[in-house]
Coordinates of C-alpha atoms and ligand atoms in Angstrom, one line a residue:
M1 CA -14.2 9.8 5.1
R2 CA -15.3 7.6 2.4
V3 CA -12.1 7.9 0.3
C4 CA -9.9 7.6 3.6
A5 CA -11.5 4.2 4.2
M6 CA -11.2 3.2 0.7
N7 CA -7.7 4.2 0.5
L8 CA -7.0 2.3 3.8
R9 CA -8.8 -0.9 2.3
R10 CA -6.3 -0.7 -0.6
V11 CA -3.1 -1.1 1.2
L12 CA -1.9 -4.3 2.0
V13 CA 0.8 -4.0 4.5
V14 CA 3.1 -6.7 4.5
A15 CA 5.2 -7.4 7.9
L16 CA 7.5 -4.3 7.9
T17 CA 10.4 -3.6 10.2
A18 CA 12.8 -0.7 10.1
I19 CA 15.9 -1.3 8.6
S20 CA 18.8 0.3 10.6
L21 CA 21.4 1.9 8.7
P22 CA 24.9 2.9 10.0
I23 CA 24.9 5.9 12.2
A24 CA 27.3 8.5 11.1
A25 CA 27.8 11.7 12.1
Q26 CA 25.1 13.7 9.7
H27 CA 25.0 17.2 8.7
A28 CA 21.4 17.8 7.8
P29 CA 21.5 18.5 4.0
Q30 CA 22.3 22.1 2.8
R31 CA 19.4 22.2 0.0
A32 CA 16.9 19.9 -1.3
A33 CA 17.3 18.2 -4.6
V34 CA 15.2 16.5 -7.5
A35 CA 17.1 14.9 -10.3
S36 CA 14.5 13.7 -12.8
A37 CA 14.3 13.1 -16.9
H38 CA 12.8 16.2 -17.6
P39 CA 13.4 19.8 -16.3
L40 CA 9.5 20.3 -15.9
A41 CA 9.3 17.4 -13.7
S42 CA 12.2 18.1 -11.7
A43 CA 10.8 21.7 -11.2
A44 CA 7.4 20.2 -10.0
G45 CA 9.3 18.6 -7.3
I46 CA 11.0 21.8 -6.2
E47 CA 7.2 23.7 -6.5
T48 CA 6.0 21.0 -4.1
L49 CA 8.5 21.5 -1.6
A50 CA 8.1 25.2 -1.5
A51 CA 4.1 24.8 -1.0
G52 CA 5.1 22.9 2.1
G53 CA 5.6 19.3 1.1
N54 CA 8.2 17.2 2.0
A55 CA 10.3 14.5 -0.3
F56 CA 7.4 12.3 -0.7
D57 CA 4.9 14.9 -1.9
A58 CA 7.6 16.1 -4.1
A59 CA 8.0 12.7 -5.5
I60 CA 4.2 12.7 -6.3
A61 CA 4.8 15.7 -8.0
V62 CA 7.6 14.4 -9.9
S63 CA 6.0 11.2 -10.9
A64 CA 2.7 13.0 -11.9
A65 CA 4.6 15.5 -14.1
L66 CA 6.5 12.7 -15.8
S67 CA 3.2 11.0 -16.8
V68 CA 2.3 14.4 -18.7
V69 CA 5.6 15.7 -20.2
E70 CA 7.4 12.3 -20.7
S71 CA 4.6 9.9 -21.4
F72 CA 6.3 7.9 -23.6
G73 CA 8.4 6.6 -20.4
S74 CA 5.9 6.3 -17.5
G75 CA 2.4 7.4 -16.7
I76 CA -0.4 7.0 -14.5
G77 CA -1.1 4.3 -17.1
G78 CA 1.5 2.1 -15.4
G79 CA 3.1 1.1 -12.5
A80 CA 6.2 2.1 -10.3
F81 CA 8.4 1.3 -7.4
F82 CA 9.1 3.7 -4.8
L83 CA 11.8 3.4 -2.4
L84 CA 11.3 5.3 0.6
H85 CA 13.8 6.4 3.4
R86 CA 11.9 8.4 6.4
A87 CA 14.6 10.5 8.1
E88 CA 12.8 10.6 11.5
D89 CA 12.6 6.9 12.1
D90 CA 15.4 5.9 9.7
F91 CA 12.6 3.6 8.1
Q92 CA 13.0 2.1 4.6
V93 CA 10.1 0.7 2.5
M94 CA 9.4 -0.1 -0.9
V95 CA 5.6 0.9 -2.0
D96 CA 5.0 -1.6 -4.6
A97 CA 2.7 0.1 -7.4
R98 CA 3.4 -2.4 -10.1
E99 CA 0.9 -3.2 -12.5
L100 CA -1.0 -6.7 -12.2
A101 CA -2.7 -8.8 -14.4
P102 CA -6.3 -8.9 -15.1
G103 CA -8.5 -11.5 -13.4
A104 CA -9.7 -12.9 -16.7
A105 CA -6.0 -13.4 -17.5
D106 CA -4.6 -17.0 -18.6
R107 CA -1.0 -18.3 -18.7
D108 CA -1.4 -18.8 -22.6
M109 CA -3.3 -15.8 -23.4
Y110 CA -0.7 -14.7 -25.9
L111 CA -0.1 -18.0 -27.6
D112 CA -2.1 -19.3 -30.8
A113 CA -3.7 -22.7 -31.1
A114 CA -0.2 -24.3 -31.9
G115 CA 0.8 -22.7 -28.5
E116 CA 3.2 -20.3 -30.3
P117 CA 3.3 -16.5 -29.6
I118 CA 1.0 -14.7 -31.4
P119 CA 3.2 -11.5 -32.7
G120 CA 2.8 -8.4 -31.2
A121 CA -0.4 -9.4 -28.8
S122 CA 1.6 -8.6 -25.3
R123 CA 3.2 -6.0 -26.7
D124 CA 0.6 -3.7 -28.8
G125 CA -3.1 -2.8 -28.2
A126 CA -5.4 -3.2 -25.2
L127 CA -4.7 -6.6 -24.6
A128 CA -1.1 -5.9 -23.5
A129 CA -2.2 -3.8 -20.8
G130 CA -2.0 -4.6 -16.9
I131 CA -4.0 -2.9 -14.3
P132 CA -2.1 0.0 -13.5
G133 CA -0.4 0.9 -10.3
L134 CA 0.8 4.4 -10.3
P135 CA -2.2 6.5 -9.2
A136 CA -2.8 4.2 -6.5
G137 CA 0.9 4.5 -5.3
L138 CA 0.6 8.3 -5.6
A139 CA -2.5 8.3 -3.2
H140 CA -0.6 5.9 -1.0
L141 CA 2.4 8.3 -0.9
A142 CA 0.2 11.2 0.1
D143 CA -2.1 9.3 2.4
R144 CA 0.6 7.7 4.5
Y145 CA 3.7 9.7 3.9
G146 CA 3.1 13.2 2.7
D147 CA 2.4 16.5 4.4
V148 CA 0.2 18.0 1.8
P149 CA -3.0 16.7 0.1
L150 CA -2.9 15.5 -3.8
A151 CA -4.5 18.6 -4.6
V152 CA -1.2 20.3 -4.1
S153 CA 1.3 17.9 -5.3
L154 CA -0.6 17.0 -8.4
Q155 CA -0.9 21.0 -9.4
P156 CA 2.2 21.1 -11.5
A157 CA 1.3 17.9 -13.6
I158 CA -2.6 19.5 -13.8
R159 CA -1.1 22.6 -15.0
Y160 CA 1.3 20.9 -17.5
A161 CA -1.5 18.6 -19.0
R162 CA -4.0 21.9 -19.6
E163 CA -1.7 24.5 -20.4
G164 CA 0.6 22.4 -22.7
F165 CA 4.4 21.5 -22.6
P166 CA 6.5 22.3 -25.4
A167 CA 7.5 19.2 -27.8
Y168 CA 11.0 18.1 -27.8
A169 CA 12.7 15.8 -30.4
D170 CA 13.2 12.8 -28.1
Y171 CA 9.4 12.8 -27.2
L172 CA 8.6 13.4 -31.2
E173 CA 11.1 10.6 -32.3
R174 CA 9.6 8.1 -29.9
L175 CA 5.9 9.2 -31.2
R176 CA 6.8 8.7 -34.7
R177 CA 7.8 5.3 -34.0
R178 CA 5.1 4.3 -31.8
A179 CA 2.1 5.8 -33.8
P180 CA 1.8 2.9 -36.2
V181 CA 0.6 0.7 -33.4
M182 CA -1.6 3.4 -31.7
N183 CA -5.2 3.3 -31.4
E184 CA -7.2 6.1 -33.1
V185 CA -7.8 7.9 -29.7
A186 CA -4.4 8.2 -28.8
L187 CA -3.5 9.5 -32.5
E188 CA -6.4 12.2 -32.1
A189 CA -4.7 13.1 -28.7
L190 CA -1.3 12.9 -29.4
T191 CA -1.0 13.7 -33.3
P192 CA -3.7 16.3 -33.5
G193 CA -5.2 16.7 -37.2
G194 CA -2.9 13.6 -38.0
Q195 CA 0.3 15.4 -37.7
L196 CA 3.1 15.1 -35.4
P197 CA 3.5 18.3 -33.3
R198 CA 6.6 20.5 -34.3
E199 CA 9.2 21.1 -31.9
G200 CA 8.8 23.5 -29.4
E201 CA 4.8 23.3 -30.1
L202 CA 2.8 23.2 -26.8
V203 CA 1.3 19.6 -26.3
V204 CA -2.0 20.0 -24.4
Q205 CA -3.8 17.2 -22.8
P206 CA -7.2 18.4 -21.4
D207 CA -8.6 14.7 -20.9
L208 CA -5.3 13.8 -19.0
A209 CA -5.8 17.0 -16.9
Q210 CA -9.4 15.8 -16.1
T211 CA -8.2 12.7 -15.0
L212 CA -5.7 14.0 -12.8
E213 CA -8.1 16.2 -11.1
A214 CA -10.3 13.2 -10.5
L215 CA -7.3 11.8 -8.8
A216 CA -6.4 14.9 -7.0
R217 CA -10.3 15.5 -5.7
H218 CA -10.9 11.7 -4.6
G219 CA -7.5 10.0 -4.2
A220 CA -7.3 6.6 -5.7
A221 CA -10.8 6.3 -5.9
G222 CA -10.8 8.9 -8.6
F223 CA -9.2 6.7 -10.7
Y224 CA -10.0 3.3 -9.9
T225 CA -13.7 3.7 -9.6
G226 CA -16.4 6.0 -10.9
V227 CA -16.4 7.8 -14.4
V228 CA -12.7 7.2 -14.9
A229 CA -13.1 3.8 -14.4
D230 CA -16.0 3.3 -16.3
R231 CA -14.2 5.0 -19.4
L232 CA -10.9 3.1 -18.8
V233 CA -12.7 -0.4 -19.0
A234 CA -15.1 0.4 -21.7
G235 CA -12.2 1.6 -23.7
V236 CA -10.1 -1.7 -23.3
R237 CA -13.1 -3.7 -23.7
A238 CA -13.8 -1.9 -26.8
G239 CA -9.9 -2.6 -28.3
G240 CA -10.3 -6.3 -27.4
G241 CA -8.9 -6.2 -23.7
I242 CA -10.3 -8.0 -20.8
W243 CA -10.4 -5.8 -17.9
T244 CA -13.2 -5.3 -15.5
L245 CA -14.5 -2.6 -13.2
E246 CA -13.5 -5.4 -10.3
D247 CA -9.8 -5.6 -11.5
L248 CA -9.6 -1.8 -11.0
A249 CA -11.5 -1.5 -7.8
D250 CA -9.6 -4.3 -6.3
Y251 CA -6.1 -2.9 -7.2
A252 CA -3.8 -2.4 -4.1
V253 CA -0.4 -1.2 -3.5
V254 CA 1.8 -3.3 -1.3
E255 CA 4.3 -2.3 1.1
R256 CA 7.2 -4.4 0.9
R257 CA 10.6 -4.7 3.4
P258 CA 13.5 -3.7 0.8
I259 CA 16.5 -6.0 0.4
S260 CA 19.7 -4.5 1.9
G261 CA 23.0 -5.9 1.6
T262 CA 27.1 -4.6 2.2
Y263 CA 29.7 -4.1 0.1
R264 CA 32.8 -2.8 1.1
G265 CA 31.3 -0.9 4.0
V266 CA 28.4 0.7 2.2
E267 CA 24.8 -0.6 2.8
I268 CA 22.7 -1.1 -0.3
V269 CA 19.2 -0.6 0.4
T270 CA 17.2 -1.9 -3.0
V271 CA 13.9 -3.2 -4.1
P272 CA 12.7 -6.8 -3.6
P273 CA 10.4 -9.1 -5.6
P274 CA 8.6 -8.6 -8.0
S275 CA 11.8 -6.4 -8.9
S276 CA 14.3 -9.0 -9.9
G277 CA 16.7 -5.7 -9.6
G278 CA 17.5 -5.8 -5.9
V279 CA 18.0 -9.6 -5.7
A280 CA 20.6 -9.3 -8.6
L281 CA 22.2 -6.3 -7.3
V282 CA 23.1 -7.5 -4.0
N283 CA 24.1 -11.1 -5.5
M284 CA 26.4 -9.2 -8.1
L285 CA 28.0 -7.0 -5.3
N286 CA 28.1 -10.3 -2.9
M287 CA 30.2 -12.2 -5.9
L288 CA 32.3 -9.0 -6.6
S289 CA 33.4 -8.9 -2.9
G290 CA 35.8 -11.7 -3.2
Y291 CA 38.0 -9.6 -5.6
E292 CA 39.9 -6.4 -5.9
L293 CA 37.8 -5.2 -8.5
A294 CA 39.6 -1.4 -8.3
A295 CA 43.0 -2.8 -9.0
L296 CA 41.9 -4.7 -12.1
D297 CA 42.8 -3.3 -15.7
S298 CA 40.0 -2.3 -17.9
A299 CA 39.7 -5.9 -19.6
S300 CA 39.9 -7.9 -16.4
R301 CA 37.2 -5.6 -14.7
T302 CA 35.0 -6.0 -17.6
H303 CA 35.4 -9.9 -17.8
L304 CA 34.6 -10.3 -13.8
L305 CA 31.6 -7.5 -14.0
A306 CA 30.2 -9.8 -17.1
E307 CA 30.5 -13.1 -15.3
V308 CA 28.8 -11.9 -12.5
M309 CA 26.4 -10.4 -14.6
R310 CA 25.5 -13.9 -16.3
R311 CA 25.2 -15.6 -13.2
A312 CA 23.1 -13.2 -11.6
Y313 CA 20.5 -13.2 -15.0
R314 CA 20.7 -16.7 -14.9
D315 CA 19.2 -17.0 -11.7
R316 CA 16.7 -14.2 -12.5
A317 CA 15.3 -16.5 -15.4
E318 CA 14.8 -19.3 -13.0
F319 CA 13.8 -18.1 -9.7
L320 CA 12.2 -14.3 -10.0
G321 CA 8.7 -13.7 -10.2
D322 CA 5.9 -12.2 -8.1
P323 CA 6.6 -13.1 -4.4
D324 CA 2.8 -12.9 -3.5
F325 CA 2.5 -16.3 -6.0
V326 CA 5.8 -17.8 -6.1
D327 CA 8.3 -18.8 -3.3
V328 CA 11.3 -16.5 -4.4
P329 CA 14.4 -17.8 -2.4
V330 CA 15.5 -14.3 -1.6
E331 CA 17.7 -15.1 1.6
R332 CA 19.5 -17.6 -0.3
L333 CA 20.1 -15.5 -3.6
T334 CA 21.2 -12.7 -1.6
H335 CA 23.3 -14.5 0.7
P336 CA 27.3 -13.9 0.8
Y337 CA 27.5 -17.8 0.9
Y338 CA 25.4 -18.3 -2.0
A339 CA 27.6 -15.9 -4.2
A340 CA 30.6 -17.7 -2.5
G341 CA 29.6 -20.8 -4.2
Q342 CA 28.9 -18.9 -7.5
R343 CA 32.4 -17.7 -7.4
T344 CA 34.0 -21.1 -7.4
T345 CA 32.5 -21.6 -10.9
L346 CA 33.8 -18.3 -12.0
R347 CA 37.6 -18.0 -13.7
M348 CA 39.5 -15.1 -14.4
D349 CA 41.5 -16.9 -17.4
R350 CA 38.2 -17.4 -19.5
A351 CA 34.8 -16.7 -20.0
T352 CA 31.9 -19.4 -19.0
P353 CA 29.6 -19.9 -21.7
S354 CA 26.1 -19.1 -20.8
E355 CA 25.4 -22.7 -21.7
E356 CA 27.8 -24.4 -19.4
L357 CA 25.9 -23.0 -16.4
P358 CA 22.9 -25.0 -15.5
G359 CA 19.7 -24.3 -17.1
I360 CA 17.6 -22.2 -19.1
F361 CA 18.4 -21.0 -22.3
A362 CA 17.0 -18.8 -25.5
D363 CA 18.2 -16.0 -27.5
G364 CA 17.5 -12.3 -27.7
S365 CA 18.8 -9.0 -27.0
G366 CA 18.5 -5.6 -25.4
G367 CA 16.9 -3.0 -23.6
G368 CA 15.2 0.2 -24.5
D369 CA 15.2 3.5 -22.9
Q370 CA 11.9 3.9 -22.0
T371 CA 10.8 3.9 -18.4
S372 CA 11.9 6.7 -16.2
H373 CA 13.7 7.0 -12.7
F374 CA 13.8 10.3 -10.5
S375 CA 15.4 10.8 -6.9
V376 CA 14.4 13.3 -4.5
L377 CA 16.0 14.4 -1.2
D378 CA 14.5 17.1 1.3
Q379 CA 16.4 18.7 4.0
A380 CA 14.8 16.7 6.8
G381 CA 16.7 14.0 5.1
N382 CA 13.9 12.2 3.8
A383 CA 14.9 10.4 0.3
V384 CA 13.0 9.2 -2.3
A385 CA 14.2 6.9 -5.4
V386 CA 11.3 6.0 -7.8
T387 CA 11.6 4.1 -10.9
Q388 CA 8.4 3.8 -13.2
S389 CA 7.1 2.8 -16.2
V390 CA 4.3 1.9 -19.0
N391 CA 6.9 -0.5 -20.6
F392 CA 7.7 0.3 -23.9
S393 CA 7.6 3.7 -25.7
F394 CA 4.1 5.2 -25.3
G395 CA 3.2 1.4 -23.7
S396 CA 0.7 -0.3 -25.6
G397 CA 0.0 2.5 -27.6
Y398 CA -3.6 2.3 -26.4
M399 CA -5.7 5.2 -25.1
P400 CA -9.0 4.5 -23.7
A401 CA -11.6 7.3 -24.8
G402 CA -12.0 10.3 -22.5
T403 CA -9.4 9.5 -20.3
G404 CA -6.1 11.1 -21.9
V405 CA -4.4 7.9 -20.0
I406 CA -1.8 5.7 -22.3
L407 CA -2.0 2.2 -21.1
N408 CA 1.1 0.3 -20.3
N409 CA 2.1 -3.0 -22.4
E410 CA 3.8 -4.6 -19.0
M411 CA 1.9 -7.8 -19.8
D412 CA 5.1 -8.4 -21.9
D413 CA 7.3 -8.3 -18.8
F414 CA 5.8 -12.1 -18.1
S415 CA 7.3 -15.1 -19.4
I416 CA 4.4 -15.4 -22.0
K417 CA 6.0 -19.0 -22.6
P418 CA 9.0 -20.8 -20.9
G419 CA 12.1 -19.7 -22.6
V420 CA 10.6 -17.3 -25.1
P421 CA 12.2 -13.9 -24.8
N422 CA 10.3 -11.0 -23.9
G423 CA 10.9 -7.4 -25.5
Y424 CA 14.4 -7.1 -24.0
G425 CA 15.5 -10.4 -24.8
L426 CA 14.8 -11.5 -21.0
I427 CA 13.7 -15.2 -20.6
G428 CA 11.7 -16.7 -17.7
T429 CA 10.4 -20.0 -16.3
T430 CA 7.0 -20.7 -14.5
A431 CA 8.1 -18.5 -11.6
N432 CA 7.2 -15.5 -13.9
A433 CA 4.4 -17.3 -16.0
I434 CA 1.1 -15.3 -16.5
A435 CA -1.8 -15.9 -13.7
P436 CA -5.1 -13.7 -12.8
H437 CA -3.9 -10.8 -10.6
K438 CA -0.3 -11.8 -10.4
R439 CA 2.5 -9.0 -10.9
M440 CA 4.9 -9.3 -13.8
L441 CA 8.6 -9.4 -12.9
S442 CA 10.5 -6.0 -13.2
S443 CA 14.0 -5.0 -13.9
M444 CA 13.2 -1.6 -12.1
T445 CA 15.9 -0.9 -9.5
P446 CA 15.5 2.3 -7.7
T447 CA 18.3 2.1 -4.9
L448 CA 19.8 3.8 -1.9
L449 CA 23.4 3.6 -1.0
K450 CA 24.5 5.0 2.4
S451 CA 28.0 4.8 4.4
D452 CA 29.6 7.0 6.6
R453 CA 30.4 9.2 3.9
G454 CA 26.6 10.0 2.9
M455 CA 24.0 8.6 1.0
A456 CA 23.3 8.3 -2.8
L457 CA 20.1 7.9 -4.4
L458 CA 20.2 6.3 -7.9
G459 CA 18.1 4.4 -10.7
T460 CA 17.6 4.5 -14.5
P461 CA 15.3 3.2 -17.0
G462 CA 16.7 0.8 -19.6
G463 CA 15.0 -2.5 -19.6
S464 CA 16.8 -5.6 -18.9
R465 CA 20.1 -3.2 -18.8
I466 CA 18.8 -1.3 -15.8
I467 CA 20.3 -3.7 -12.9
T468 CA 23.9 -3.5 -14.6
M469 CA 23.4 0.4 -15.3
V470 CA 22.6 0.3 -11.5
L471 CA 25.5 -1.7 -10.4
L472 CA 27.9 0.3 -12.3
A473 CA 26.9 3.5 -10.8
S474 CA 27.0 2.0 -7.4
L475 CA 30.8 0.9 -7.9
A476 CA 31.6 4.3 -9.1
W477 CA 30.0 5.8 -5.9
I478 CA 31.5 3.1 -3.8
E479 CA 34.9 3.8 -5.3
G480 CA 34.7 7.4 -4.5
G481 CA 33.1 9.0 -7.5
D482 CA 30.6 11.9 -7.2
A483 CA 26.8 12.1 -8.7
Q484 CA 28.4 13.0 -12.2
A485 CA 30.6 10.2 -12.1
M486 CA 27.9 7.8 -11.5
V487 CA 25.6 9.0 -14.2
G488 CA 28.5 9.2 -16.8
V489 CA 30.0 5.8 -16.2
P490 CA 30.7 4.2 -19.5
R491 CA 28.2 0.9 -19.7
V492 CA 28.8 -2.6 -20.1
H493 CA 26.1 -5.2 -19.9
H494 CA 25.5 -9.3 -19.9
Q495 CA 22.3 -10.7 -19.5
Y496 CA 23.2 -14.4 -19.6
Y497 CA 21.3 -14.9 -22.9
P498 CA 22.1 -13.5 -25.6
D499 CA 25.9 -14.7 -24.6
V500 CA 27.4 -11.3 -25.5
I501 CA 28.9 -8.3 -23.6
E502 CA 27.2 -5.4 -25.0
H503 CA 28.9 -1.9 -24.5
E504 CA 28.9 1.6 -25.3
A505 CA 31.6 2.7 -27.4
A506 CA 33.3 4.6 -24.7
A507 CA 33.4 1.6 -22.2
L508 CA 36.2 -0.3 -24.1
D509 CA 39.0 0.4 -26.3
G510 CA 40.7 -1.8 -28.8
T511 CA 43.1 -3.5 -26.3
A512 CA 40.5 -4.2 -23.8
I513 CA 38.3 -5.5 -26.8
S514 CA 41.0 -7.9 -27.9
A515 CA 41.9 -9.3 -24.7
L516 CA 38.1 -9.8 -23.8
Q517 CA 37.8 -11.8 -27.1
G518 CA 40.9 -13.7 -26.0
L519 CA 39.0 -14.7 -22.9
G520 CA 36.4 -16.2 -24.9
H521 CA 33.9 -13.2 -24.9
S522 CA 31.9 -12.1 -28.0
L523 CA 31.1 -8.5 -27.9
R524 CA 28.5 -6.1 -29.5
R525 CA 28.9 -2.2 -29.2
V526 CA 25.4 -0.8 -29.1
G527 CA 24.1 1.5 -31.5
R528 CA 23.5 4.4 -29.4
D529 CA 24.3 5.0 -25.8
Y530 CA 21.7 3.9 -23.2
G531 CA 20.0 4.9 -20.2
D532 CA 18.9 7.9 -18.4
M533 CA 19.9 7.9 -14.7
H534 CA 19.2 10.8 -12.3
V535 CA 21.2 10.6 -8.9
V536 CA 21.1 12.6 -5.8
T537 CA 23.9 12.5 -3.4
W538 CA 24.3 13.8 0.4
D539 CA 27.5 14.4 2.2
F540 CA 27.1 13.8 5.7
A541 CA 30.4 15.5 7.0
S542 CA 29.6 18.8 5.2
G543 CA 25.9 18.5 4.5
E544 CA 26.4 19.2 1.0
V545 CA 23.8 18.1 -1.4
D546 CA 24.8 17.1 -5.0
A547 CA 22.7 16.0 -7.9
A548 CA 23.3 15.0 -11.7
S549 CA 21.4 14.0 -14.5
D550 CA 22.4 11.4 -17.3
P551 CA 24.4 13.3 -20.2
R552 CA 22.6 10.9 -22.5
G553 CA 19.2 12.7 -21.8
I554 CA 17.8 15.8 -21.4
G555 CA 17.0 15.8 -17.7
E556 CA 18.4 18.4 -15.4
P557 CA 18.6 18.6 -11.5
R558 CA 16.9 21.4 -9.5
F559 CA 17.6 22.5 -6.1
G560 CA 15.7 24.3 -3.4
G561 CA 14.7 24.9 0.1
R562 CA 12.7 22.5 2.7
Ligands
LIG601 N1 8.9 -2.6 -18.0 C1 10.5 -2.6 -17.3 C2 10.6 -3.3 -16.2 O1 9.7 -3.2 -15.3 O2 11.6 -3.8 -16.1

């Protein structure tokens, strides 16, 4: 009872209404599906369905398993956005389990006496960590939407932590890269004896297993109060961080109404602030709705995509932040009339230099492959799209003693100084300035598409490039493509600043590149392909369920019953 009351207290429910999607003749899904970044995580979801869980329980299992087997991308030391679709009442909600700034945080906490950013301060070490939201998110899903207790849905993750998972090349490469910033505790846990594990060697994490067991036994209280909380706070403060026990005890998830839009008869259901992704996605599709995109050649299509991306990312920089702290004009930015106004500045015969758009400027670049996305569908038609993160690979690199928990460095997703780019080259203004208990702006964009044809669940990691990857994959499905086409689409990206189209090698041939340069674009081919998208689709006419994992990663979908 005590735990139940505590969990209820944690839940701050913002006024919600069911969003009604178009009713089409639906055949129930012929099978359940999970697509995630690691085969063991996908298997954890199927195992939980077989144990009597629904899609929401399976999502808990997948999320926690990723915390163990892909701890460079996400984990219980980080945060998540859970986009849920409950079939029985056609109800959609976003469970916002984003990290938030500690109570002692300050707008200028990463600036030196001269007002300049202190190198690395918002990225490496205990001071870079926001208060984690993921454990509260898992407990909330179990309490409110699940059919089985956490003791069941966390079982696979606990087993992977206790018995180990085989080290793999990508895990080891990221560990090697981030090891130089890790604290002693993290190094001892992840590189026993000072050695990187060999490929295939089992990575065993007994402290993490114990922390997951506390969560399984006591729900959110097992993480945010008691022994685990004591260890987290003591560890953070020993490393120069500013967390308090109250910061942890007061953490609460927020249920938020998803953003929705329509594009060519397809309903887009996606995440609201503190993600910037949903607003930008709907805004970009609204802008695109004024053109016959499918009729354009490669260069014109890329030009148009880059121009709508540029405009959406400009607005991201100016307007987006934590809606509990700043008034984000969501209605305006996602309104078709607003997009119509933006279209009047867009020319098909030349690029608009970013400096010609009103406002904000800086330079920077990029997007990483950290963070993790997965999609789950059960045979009742419940659907979950989740993107979760610790920000950089292995987050801040900091692990409080006795917890096994790698802490995020999500504080870098705040704008630490107006116009100064974060780790992804993204800029911001006061809307995303640091304040105590505020959530930092995110690009994570778990999304659900629905039309008479069926449903698609999608999302990806990739820092600032997440939103444009979700746009391209959404267009692939809207234009008739299947799950494989969605994850395979070659990627192009523009984020306002730097004023450049970044692209994968396969996205543009020489002719298209010359044509784009002729329009005034700068182009940069990325060094390696990026993103790790995981998609599940459901065809309403046949009930057929398909799933695909990004060919750029090692994930594999799994199918099962229930
Ligand atoms: N940490 C990546 C994001 O939330 O956008």
